[in-house]
Amino acid sequence: FHGPAHTPGCGPPLTRRGPQPGGGALGVMKVERSEVPDDLLYDIMYFSPIHVGDERFSNQLYFQTDMYNRTWPQSFVDKLNEQIESLRHVELGISQFDADFKHKHRSIVLFHCKMALAYLDGREARIAMKLCKAADPATRSSEARIMQDPDADFDLLRITLLSVLACAARRVKFYQTAVDALTEAKEIAVRRADDLHPLLQALTLLNLSAVLGDIDHDEMGLRWGLEALAMMYSLFSKHPLPAEAEKFYLVVACHNAAFLNVKLSRWDAAVELVDEGIELSKVLGDADDGMRKKLIVIGATAKHVPERFLEEAINVINGWGEESDVWNLSFWDFSEGEIKEEIHVLRHTTTLRHLIIDHFDDDRRHASPREDTLLAQFILAAVSCQSLEQMTIASLEFDPRKVWRRLKKPTFLETSWYASALNFANILEGSQKPETAQFKQMLQGINHFSKKVILCLIVLGNECDVVDLSENGIDMKCITALVRALRWRKRPKFSRQVPTLILQSNGFTPETARMLACCWEPLSQDEVLEEEAVADLAGSARSSRQTSFAVEDRSMADDPGVENLDISFNPEMGDQGFDLLVGGVARFRRFRSLRADTIGLGALGCRSLERLGSTSLEFLCLSNNAIGADGAEVVVAAALKCQQLQALELENCGIDHEAAAPLAGLLRDHPSLRKLAINRNRLCSEGVVELCGGAAVSKNLSSLGLAYNDFSSAAACDALGDLTRSCASLVELNLSGNRIEREAIARLGLAIQQSRVLIVHIEDMGFDHSSVDDYMKHREAEMQELQVMRLSHNPIGDIGLAAISDNLSIGLVELSLASCGFTGKSKEPLKTLVSMSPNLRTLDLSKNDLGPNGCCSMISWMGQCEAVNFSLRNLELADCNLGDEGFLSFLPVLGLVSYLGMSGNRVTSAGLEAVMSSQQMIQLRCLDLSRNGIGEQGVHALTERFQQEHKRSLWNPKQLTSSIDQVILTDNPIPPGLAASTDAYLKIHNPLLNVVWPVVTAIVPKSTPAEN
């Protein structure tokens, strides 16, 4: 039954055929006559929307000929009147009520009804009504024996005549006539239910339901419509019809009931019926008489979405249309109804491969909290969709099940015969997820709605330990979506909660901080119910698809929350924002780390820290905030309440000597504090003395940072000596940037020599060659435990290097001597340094003007020795003015060291080509050639050498060949095209070589002198 859009069962046959399913074209529903062998069933189906055989169409054509077109068929009416007269004779007993009469009467009346239907199909509804009224006496009898005779079928004739009359009356909008006729037909069908065919009963109720809907008796119409639908399901389970016919009847019944539910504003019931009808219509193809299109119209109203959008959704979910595997949502509004339908599609589709979302409209038309919840559900459906392989959001490409992996558009090589090898290389590259999912600056310039979608995708599809969202302009318009996604507990099996979140430089304000604090609030009852409902729907969708793609929902034992947070470099947050944020964090028992560097915090804002005592805080950084001594005292009081705190950083906080006593008390009394960094403050000598007094008795302190604190006195050095000797747990001490008095330098060196300190920072302390000699002259190398010493940025000079070489600790592992004023005259001290330090693995000589020959003696000694006789593996020589000649001089050790830093040394293509053309063995983990003058020839030399080496290793795997894991070529004059093509070439011919190419940046035109 067609409902209000088309007269039920009696409209003109629509023979125009459309395209494939989903195109929405109209086509008549037809089954072959041979498929309906039962004559009674044939007669019933003849007066339904289904064409059985060709009789109905033939009748329509016959009565559209010139003889009958728009003309009263008097001859056929006369025959009917003769039969009515015969019926009266039978009632009076004049004629026999035998089988011949019954058959003749049934045939003539049915033909008359078919003739009326033919006129109705030919759009002559008024003639059809008159014909029905003319046949009315033929379907009535005053004799009960005649009316109830099973062979005469008077009930069938009466119901059929009334149905045709109602359809004709409805066509000309005589609705009351139609209602009266179908009400009588319904009463007959209900009264004689045991004797009538159930299909006739169901079609009668369906007709009545539609007409009642026409006169807005929707409740009653829905009642009969649902009863007709139930009768059809029951009938087809016991008395099957041709499959297409069954589905068509059910589709028509679903359409009718859905329409009435829409009129009654029962949207959920209407949506369910529409979805069921569309599912049933799949087998009908284009011969659905336009029912799918009508269902889409009703479904669009019920789901509150545009018709065209719903048509796209149905095509995508069923794989209809030419590009059904790609769905572009950029032209739709993402209203609540649209998002719900998109979720439905993603849960049920098996063909969708690519989803495109590219919005430029930031004016949303519905409440943000509701939108955030729906977007989270949408993303959950996307990342759980088995078939979905790619999401494009604001021109950014994502893999929905590897969100951390940025997809790149294929190059010309990847579309040629290289494609298979390159795709294999890309699979290898993307197989290992990183520890940190890097999204820094990725969302800059993107509108807020697209940011919301991407943030939900990043969080709900997360697999990594750390998510970095720094410098993305996350403000109040989009942080709500981030918070909702972070709070979502039930996720796909492959994803996980975000344990560490980095939100540096996002311009957070107090209002933004207040919203972020909601991450750690317990889930409300409504949120819990929403997540459970989503999980149930997702589970049922997976069951219906019966796929092997296991995506199981799981909930955490506790409410979700970020355990480690970095909100550094948000200076507008201030005291108010920090207080609001800490208030949220304090609710989460498992919170462990807070980094709040440069957030505009003052002493007043530090008072909120005492609430963190209820958490599991292990790390706290408040560096670069002007909290002063008063703030430091408040921080100390709060830290003492955080019994699990292990590290506290208060660098550059304006702390002076007045805070030394509280800090000393913290070191003395805290049960677990291992690291205190108060570099770049103003403790001065007085403060350092007092601080060291408390640190000396600490049982856990392992790292103390006192760099750039303006202390210089001998008393301070003596206090440091007492500290290093007394505190057995201290392993790292940072004293850089403090200009110690000359007479105290030796005492400081002796104190460190007598301690168990393993790492010492004494950079930028003004040490010259004599100061270094004083610092090291009392030291006995064999007794030293020192492993790492950083002496960079001291004007030591060549003479001072000699003193260092002669007095270094035998256990030293790492030594930093960057920017110490060394020249080419230091080649012998460098040789002594390396040869006398058997455990030295890392040496930093960067920013010293060593020249081409400054390292020749060291290289010569290393080349003559076997690798087992020395430990040096990492050599940093950036900005040492080596040139091509100096680079070439390192050939003897390229097979002995793991890392060689040659950045900024004026190396050209000629130098790299000379190194690559040599036959010297090269075994490097990393070669840094950034900031040099290497061009195309150098790149060719590099690739050619290692392509040959790679081929040799394939022919003879046991043969030792040269290799480099990584070559850094950033900031070199290498054309972007050359970099791209060479990178693709290496993926095939040498996949083990990783080259870091120059970053392509936009060219900014130079300004004219006038502009300057």
mmCIF file of C-alpha atoms in Angstrom, residues 362-664:
data_model
loop_
_atom_site.group_PDB
_atom_site.id
_atom_site.type_symbol
_atom_site.label_atom_id
_atom_site.label_comp_id
_atom_site.label_asym_id
_atom_site.label_seq_id
_atom_site.Cartn_x
_atom_site.Cartn_y
_atom_site.Cartn_z
ATOM 1 C CA ASP A 362 32.293 27.583 12.414
ATOM 2 C CA ASP A 363 28.731 28.693 13.193
ATOM 3 C CA ARG A 364 27.256 25.644 14.884
ATOM 4 C CA ARG A 365 23.534 25.452 15.336
ATOM 5 C CA HIS A 366 23.218 23.208 18.371
ATOM 6 C CA ALA A 367 24.548 22.975 21.922
ATOM 7 C CA SER A 368 28.229 22.196 22.296
ATOM 8 C CA PRO A 369 27.973 19.455 25.000
ATOM 9 C CA ARG A 370 25.503 17.450 22.921
ATOM 10 C CA GLU A 371 27.593 17.927 19.790
ATOM 11 C CA ASP A 372 30.747 16.800 21.625
ATOM 12 C CA THR A 373 29.068 13.594 22.776
ATOM 13 C CA LEU A 374 27.789 12.858 19.283
ATOM 14 C CA LEU A 375 31.190 13.579 17.735
ATOM 15 C CA ALA A 376 32.795 11.164 20.202
ATOM 16 C CA GLN A 377 30.268 8.503 19.220
ATOM 17 C CA PHE A 378 30.894 9.278 15.547
ATOM 18 C CA ILE A 379 34.660 8.844 15.928
ATOM 19 C CA LEU A 380 34.208 5.625 17.917
ATOM 20 C CA ALA A 381 32.106 4.269 15.085
ATOM 21 C CA ALA A 382 34.741 5.381 12.552
ATOM 22 C CA VAL A 383 37.729 3.805 14.299
ATOM 23 C CA SER A 384 35.701 0.613 14.827
ATOM 24 C CA CYS A 385 34.538 0.396 11.198
ATOM 25 C CA GLN A 386 36.200 -2.620 9.623
ATOM 26 C CA SER A 387 36.156 -1.397 6.058
ATOM 27 C CA LEU A 388 37.204 2.235 6.659
ATOM 28 C CA GLU A 389 40.825 2.767 5.618
ATOM 29 C CA GLN A 390 41.223 6.538 5.399
ATOM 30 C CA MET A 391 39.764 9.703 6.896
ATOM 31 C CA THR A 392 40.412 13.127 5.379
ATOM 32 C CA ILE A 393 39.644 15.944 7.816
ATOM 33 C CA ALA A 394 40.465 19.512 6.763
ATOM 34 C CA SER A 395 42.859 18.124 4.110
ATOM 35 C CA LEU A 396 44.720 16.067 6.734
ATOM 36 C CA GLU A 397 44.893 12.346 6.031
ATOM 37 C CA PHE A 398 44.468 9.811 8.870
ATOM 38 C CA ASP A 399 44.412 6.063 9.194
ATOM 39 C CA PRO A 400 41.484 5.506 11.602
ATOM 40 C CA ARG A 401 43.201 2.553 13.267
ATOM 41 C CA LYS A 402 46.688 4.090 13.284
ATOM 42 C CA VAL A 403 45.898 7.692 14.120
ATOM 43 C CA TRP A 404 49.512 8.446 14.997
ATOM 44 C CA ARG A 405 50.550 7.638 11.441
ATOM 45 C CA ARG A 406 50.068 10.505 8.987
ATOM 46 C CA LEU A 407 49.089 9.289 5.519
ATOM 47 C CA LYS A 408 50.786 10.859 2.527
ATOM 48 C CA LYS A 409 49.426 11.222 -0.969
ATOM 49 C CA PRO A 410 51.102 8.760 -3.354
ATOM 50 C CA THR A 411 53.818 10.160 -5.591
ATOM 51 C CA PHE A 412 54.151 9.383 -9.274
ATOM 52 C CA LEU A 413 56.499 6.521 -8.418
ATOM 53 C CA GLU A 414 53.927 4.964 -6.121
ATOM 54 C CA THR A 415 51.453 4.746 -8.985
ATOM 55 C CA SER A 416 53.911 3.054 -11.349
ATOM 56 C CA TRP A 417 55.708 -0.289 -11.331
ATOM 57 C CA TYR A 418 57.495 0.864 -8.173
ATOM 58 C CA ALA A 419 54.196 0.820 -6.305
ATOM 59 C CA SER A 420 54.344 -2.645 -4.776
ATOM 60 C CA ALA A 421 57.864 -2.194 -3.417
ATOM 61 C CA LEU A 422 57.104 1.268 -2.088
ATOM 62 C CA ASN A 423 53.896 0.129 -0.440
ATOM 63 C CA PHE A 424 55.823 -2.659 1.261
ATOM 64 C CA ALA A 425 58.376 -0.130 2.488
ATOM 65 C CA ASN A 426 55.588 2.122 3.792
ATOM 66 C CA ILE A 427 54.080 -0.819 5.668
ATOM 67 C CA LEU A 428 57.437 -1.465 7.306
ATOM 68 C CA GLU A 429 57.732 2.221 8.254
ATOM 69 C CA GLY A 430 54.272 2.332 9.835
ATOM 70 C CA SER A 431 54.320 -0.999 11.605
ATOM 71 C CA GLN A 432 55.902 0.258 14.832
ATOM 72 C CA LYS A 433 53.897 2.796 16.763
ATOM 73 C CA PRO A 434 55.973 5.531 18.414
ATOM 74 C CA GLU A 435 56.012 6.271 22.109
ATOM 75 C CA THR A 436 54.790 9.814 21.394
ATOM 76 C CA ALA A 437 51.988 10.565 18.959
ATOM 77 C CA GLN A 438 53.224 13.850 17.520
ATOM 78 C CA PHE A 439 50.518 16.368 16.495
ATOM 79 C CA LYS A 440 52.391 19.563 17.330
ATOM 80 C CA GLN A 441 51.226 22.565 15.214
ATOM 81 C CA MET A 442 49.159 20.225 13.054
ATOM 82 C CA LEU A 443 45.826 21.941 13.798
ATOM 83 C CA GLN A 444 46.953 25.511 13.230
ATOM 84 C CA GLY A 445 44.679 27.393 10.849
ATOM 85 C CA ILE A 446 41.901 24.785 11.004
ATOM 86 C CA ASN A 447 38.370 25.850 11.947
ATOM 87 C CA HIS A 448 37.068 24.873 15.355
ATOM 88 C CA PHE A 449 34.611 22.214 14.197
ATOM 89 C CA SER A 450 37.307 20.349 12.264
ATOM 90 C CA LYS A 451 39.564 20.675 15.303
ATOM 91 C CA LYS A 452 36.869 19.023 17.392
ATOM 92 C CA VAL A 453 36.616 16.099 15.012
ATOM 93 C CA ILE A 454 40.402 15.649 14.847
ATOM 94 C CA LEU A 455 40.820 15.923 18.626
ATOM 95 C CA CYS A 456 38.195 13.233 19.161
ATOM 96 C CA LEU A 457 39.944 11.040 16.595
ATOM 97 C CA ILE A 458 43.363 11.555 18.176
ATOM 98 C CA VAL A 459 42.131 10.689 21.664
ATOM 99 C CA LEU A 460 39.633 7.901 20.952
ATOM 100 C CA GLY A 461 41.936 6.204 18.433
ATOM 101 C CA ASN A 462 45.054 6.600 20.557
ATOM 102 C CA GLU A 463 47.570 3.756 20.868
ATOM 103 C CA CYS A 464 50.581 5.680 22.203
ATOM 104 C CA ASP A 465 51.878 6.515 25.674
ATOM 105 C CA VAL A 466 52.161 10.247 24.978
ATOM 106 C CA VAL A 467 49.978 12.578 22.869
ATOM 107 C CA ASP A 468 51.539 15.948 21.982
ATOM 108 C CA LEU A 469 48.975 18.624 21.034
ATOM 109 C CA SER A 470 51.227 21.633 21.517
ATOM 110 C CA GLU A 471 50.820 24.895 19.575
ATOM 111 C CA ASN A 472 47.421 24.061 18.093
ATOM 112 C CA GLY A 473 45.325 26.989 19.322
ATOM 113 C CA ILE A 474 43.037 24.801 21.424
ATOM 114 C CA ASP A 475 40.596 27.241 22.999
ATOM 115 C CA MET A 476 37.116 27.202 24.518
ATOM 116 C CA LYS A 477 35.473 26.492 21.177
ATOM 117 C CA CYS A 478 37.137 23.122 20.778
ATOM 118 C CA ILE A 479 38.530 22.030 24.150
ATOM 119 C CA THR A 480 35.090 20.738 25.155
ATOM 120 C CA ALA A 481 35.393 17.981 22.549
ATOM 121 C CA LEU A 482 38.895 17.118 23.794
ATOM 122 C CA VAL A 483 37.611 16.829 27.364
ATOM 123 C CA ARG A 484 34.644 14.652 26.363
ATOM 124 C CA ALA A 485 36.891 12.318 24.403
ATOM 125 C CA LEU A 486 39.384 12.059 27.269
ATOM 126 C CA ARG A 487 36.558 11.166 29.643
ATOM 127 C CA TRP A 488 35.203 8.357 27.448
ATOM 128 C CA ARG A 489 35.838 4.981 29.068
ATOM 129 C CA LYS A 490 34.596 2.331 26.663
ATOM 130 C CA ARG A 491 36.822 2.196 23.595
ATOM 131 C CA PRO A 492 37.750 -0.179 20.775
ATOM 132 C CA LYS A 493 40.033 -2.992 21.800
ATOM 133 C CA PHE A 494 43.101 -1.650 20.005
ATOM 134 C CA SER A 495 42.971 1.860 21.518
ATOM 135 C CA ARG A 496 43.822 3.052 25.018
ATOM 136 C CA GLN A 497 43.302 5.980 27.343
ATOM 137 C CA VAL A 498 45.749 8.877 26.978
ATOM 138 C CA PRO A 499 48.136 8.557 29.946
ATOM 139 C CA THR A 500 50.321 11.567 29.084
ATOM 140 C CA LEU A 501 49.005 14.735 27.437
ATOM 141 C CA ILE A 502 51.142 17.668 26.264
ATOM 142 C CA LEU A 503 49.286 20.954 25.715
ATOM 143 C CA GLN A 504 52.101 23.477 25.503
ATOM 144 C CA SER A 505 51.606 26.924 23.937
ATOM 145 C CA ASN A 506 47.883 26.756 23.295
ATOM 146 C CA GLY A 507 46.993 30.163 24.734
ATOM 147 C CA PHE A 508 45.008 28.721 27.634
ATOM 148 C CA THR A 509 42.988 31.176 29.698
ATOM 149 C CA PRO A 510 41.389 30.603 33.124
ATOM 150 C CA GLU A 511 38.154 29.631 31.370
ATOM 151 C CA THR A 512 39.984 27.076 29.237
ATOM 152 C CA ALA A 513 41.697 25.707 32.341
ATOM 153 C CA ARG A 514 38.316 25.372 34.063
ATOM 154 C CA MET A 515 37.027 23.284 31.175
ATOM 155 C CA LEU A 516 40.193 21.168 31.068
ATOM 156 C CA ALA A 517 39.785 20.444 34.783
ATOM 157 C CA CYS A 518 36.563 18.600 33.961
ATOM 158 C CA CYS A 519 38.716 15.751 32.580
ATOM 159 C CA TRP A 520 39.180 14.430 36.089
ATOM 160 C CA GLU A 521 35.617 14.755 37.328
ATOM 161 C CA PRO A 522 33.757 11.461 37.906
ATOM 162 C CA LEU A 523 31.443 10.507 35.073
ATOM 163 C CA SER A 524 27.840 11.543 35.561
ATOM 164 C CA GLN A 525 25.051 8.989 35.427
ATOM 165 C CA ASP A 526 23.973 10.333 32.032
ATOM 166 C CA GLU A 527 27.497 9.927 30.640
ATOM 167 C CA VAL A 528 27.695 6.357 31.922
ATOM 168 C CA LEU A 529 24.347 5.504 30.334
ATOM 169 C CA GLU A 530 25.413 7.112 27.050
ATOM 170 C CA GLU A 531 28.584 5.031 26.896
ATOM 171 C CA GLU A 532 26.754 1.815 27.750
ATOM 172 C CA ALA A 533 24.152 2.518 25.070
ATOM 173 C CA VAL A 534 26.880 3.150 22.498
ATOM 174 C CA ALA A 535 28.680 -0.056 23.487
ATOM 175 C CA ASP A 536 25.460 -2.080 23.188
ATOM 176 C CA LEU A 537 24.666 -0.659 19.750
ATOM 177 C CA ALA A 538 28.210 -1.248 18.547
ATOM 178 C CA GLY A 539 28.075 -4.823 19.802
ATOM 179 C CA SER A 540 24.784 -5.540 18.041
ATOM 180 C CA ALA A 541 26.106 -4.003 14.819
ATOM 181 C CA ARG A 542 29.177 -6.225 14.920
ATOM 182 C CA SER A 543 27.032 -9.297 15.561
ATOM 183 C CA SER A 544 24.800 -8.509 12.599
ATOM 184 C CA ARG A 545 27.801 -8.136 10.291
ATOM 185 C CA GLN A 546 29.366 -11.366 11.605
ATOM 186 C CA THR A 547 32.852 -10.168 10.804
ATOM 187 C CA SER A 548 36.148 -11.284 12.244
ATOM 188 C CA PHE A 549 37.074 -7.716 13.107
ATOM 189 C CA ALA A 550 37.013 -7.964 16.898
ATOM 190 C CA VAL A 551 36.439 -4.607 18.527
ATOM 191 C CA GLU A 552 35.438 -5.212 22.095
ATOM 192 C CA ASP A 553 34.513 -2.459 24.477
ATOM 193 C CA ARG A 554 36.299 -2.281 27.766
ATOM 194 C CA SER A 555 35.995 -0.031 30.758
ATOM 195 C CA MET A 556 38.652 0.961 33.213
ATOM 196 C CA ALA A 557 38.457 0.031 36.847
ATOM 197 C CA ASP A 558 38.310 3.706 37.725
ATOM 198 C CA ASP A 559 37.005 6.819 36.031
ATOM 199 C CA PRO A 560 39.336 7.803 33.184
ATOM 200 C CA GLY A 561 41.786 10.643 33.460
ATOM 201 C CA VAL A 562 45.137 11.847 32.184
ATOM 202 C CA GLU A 563 47.880 10.779 34.580
ATOM 203 C CA ASN A 564 50.613 13.094 33.269
ATOM 204 C CA LEU A 565 49.911 16.634 32.075
ATOM 205 C CA ASP A 566 52.119 19.307 30.498
ATOM 206 C CA ILE A 567 50.481 22.764 30.232
ATOM 207 C CA SER A 568 53.687 24.752 29.914
ATOM 208 C CA PHE A 569 54.005 28.041 28.016
ATOM 209 C CA ASN A 570 50.415 29.164 28.518
ATOM 210 C CA PRO A 571 51.182 32.487 30.278
ATOM 211 C CA GLU A 572 47.583 33.728 30.250
ATOM 212 C CA MET A 573 46.427 30.954 32.538
ATOM 213 C CA GLY A 574 47.646 32.726 35.683
ATOM 214 C CA ASP A 575 46.767 32.001 39.299
ATOM 215 C CA GLN A 576 43.045 31.633 38.654
ATOM 216 C CA GLY A 577 43.450 29.150 35.834
ATOM 217 C CA PHE A 578 46.008 27.111 37.757
ATOM 218 C CA ASP A 579 43.731 26.983 40.793
ATOM 219 C CA LEU A 580 40.833 25.721 38.659
ATOM 220 C CA LEU A 581 43.020 23.133 36.958
ATOM 221 C CA VAL A 582 44.510 21.812 40.199
ATOM 222 C CA GLY A 583 41.009 21.569 41.617
ATOM 223 C CA GLY A 584 40.144 19.098 38.859
ATOM 224 C CA VAL A 585 43.413 17.175 39.027
ATOM 225 C CA ALA A 586 43.064 16.738 42.799
ATOM 226 C CA ARG A 587 39.989 14.546 42.219
ATOM 227 C CA PHE A 588 42.033 11.936 40.361
ATOM 228 C CA ARG A 589 43.884 9.619 42.687
ATOM 229 C CA ARG A 590 46.231 8.206 40.013
ATOM 230 C CA PHE A 591 47.538 11.586 38.808
ATOM 231 C CA ARG A 592 51.362 11.437 38.759
ATOM 232 C CA SER A 593 52.977 14.331 36.866
ATOM 233 C CA LEU A 594 52.299 18.030 36.327
ATOM 234 C CA ARG A 595 54.526 20.309 34.260
ATOM 235 C CA ALA A 596 53.450 23.962 34.438
ATOM 236 C CA ASP A 597 56.415 25.894 33.070
ATOM 237 C CA THR A 598 55.704 29.556 32.181
ATOM 238 C CA ILE A 599 51.993 29.789 32.960
ATOM 239 C CA GLY A 600 51.964 33.186 34.686
ATOM 240 C CA LEU A 601 51.790 31.658 38.156
ATOM 241 C CA GLY A 602 52.403 33.753 41.239
ATOM 242 C CA ALA A 603 52.764 33.095 44.938
ATOM 243 C CA LEU A 604 49.009 33.295 45.464
ATOM 244 C CA GLY A 605 48.286 30.572 42.916
ATOM 245 C CA CYS A 606 50.693 28.169 44.625
ATOM 246 C CA ARG A 607 48.276 27.757 47.528
ATOM 247 C CA SER A 608 46.115 25.399 45.480
ATOM 248 C CA LEU A 609 48.961 22.854 45.360
ATOM 249 C CA GLU A 610 48.163 21.548 48.838
ATOM 250 C CA ARG A 611 45.126 19.782 47.321
ATOM 251 C CA LEU A 612 47.443 17.533 45.316
ATOM 252 C CA GLY A 613 48.196 15.609 48.494
ATOM 253 C CA SER A 614 45.272 13.336 47.634
ATOM 254 C CA THR A 615 46.936 12.266 44.356
ATOM 255 C CA SER A 616 49.934 10.072 43.531
ATOM 256 C CA LEU A 617 52.010 13.062 42.383
ATOM 257 C CA GLU A 618 55.603 12.104 41.549
ATOM 258 C CA PHE A 619 56.779 15.034 39.418
ATOM 259 C CA LEU A 620 56.056 18.764 39.689
ATOM 260 C CA CYS A 621 57.550 21.522 37.525
ATOM 261 C CA LEU A 622 56.756 25.195 38.157
ATOM 262 C CA SER A 623 59.804 26.676 36.439
ATOM 263 C CA ASN A 624 59.805 30.155 34.909
ATOM 264 C CA ASN A 625 56.978 31.431 37.086
ATOM 265 C CA ALA A 626 57.508 34.465 39.358
ATOM 266 C CA ILE A 627 56.500 32.762 42.590
ATOM 267 C CA GLY A 628 59.379 34.233 44.621
ATOM 268 C CA ALA A 629 60.423 33.121 48.070
ATOM 269 C CA ASP A 630 56.865 33.320 49.414
ATOM 270 C CA GLY A 631 55.588 31.039 46.680
ATOM 271 C CA ALA A 632 58.479 28.638 47.200
ATOM 272 C CA GLU A 633 57.572 28.331 50.871
ATOM 273 C CA VAL A 634 53.976 27.472 49.899
ATOM 274 C CA VAL A 635 55.210 24.922 47.357
ATOM 275 C CA VAL A 636 57.407 23.295 50.001
ATOM 276 C CA ALA A 637 54.456 22.952 52.376
ATOM 277 C CA ALA A 638 52.382 21.351 49.615
ATOM 278 C CA ALA A 639 55.242 19.056 48.565
ATOM 279 C CA LEU A 640 55.522 17.696 52.093
ATOM 280 C CA LYS A 641 51.894 16.551 51.787
ATOM 281 C CA CYS A 642 52.664 14.740 48.519
ATOM 282 C CA GLN A 643 54.377 11.733 50.013
ATOM 283 C CA GLN A 644 55.160 10.133 46.620
ATOM 284 C CA LEU A 645 56.781 13.229 45.089
ATOM 285 C CA GLN A 646 60.164 12.360 43.574
ATOM 286 C CA ALA A 647 61.125 15.419 41.502
ATOM 287 C CA LEU A 648 60.530 19.146 41.997
ATOM 288 C CA GLU A 649 61.658 21.754 39.446
ATOM 289 C CA LEU A 650 61.592 25.452 40.409
ATOM 290 C CA GLU A 651 63.998 26.957 37.885
ATOM 291 C CA ASN A 652 63.987 30.722 37.263
ATOM 292 C CA CYS A 653 61.250 31.435 39.781
ATOM 293 C CA GLY A 654 62.750 34.504 41.441
ATOM 294 C CA ILE A 655 63.621 32.553 44.612
ATOM 295 C CA ASP A 656 66.183 34.193 46.910
ATOM 296 C CA HIS A 657 67.987 33.137 50.075
ATOM 297 C CA GLU A 658 64.850 33.585 52.206
ATOM 298 C CA ALA A 659 63.452 30.368 50.738
ATOM 299 C CA ALA A 660 66.603 28.391 51.519
ATOM 300 C CA ALA A 661 65.420 27.321 54.983
ATOM 301 C CA PRO A 662 62.074 25.843 53.765
ATOM 302 C CA LEU A 663 63.829 24.112 50.867
ATOM 303 C CA ALA A 664 66.419 22.667 53.253
#
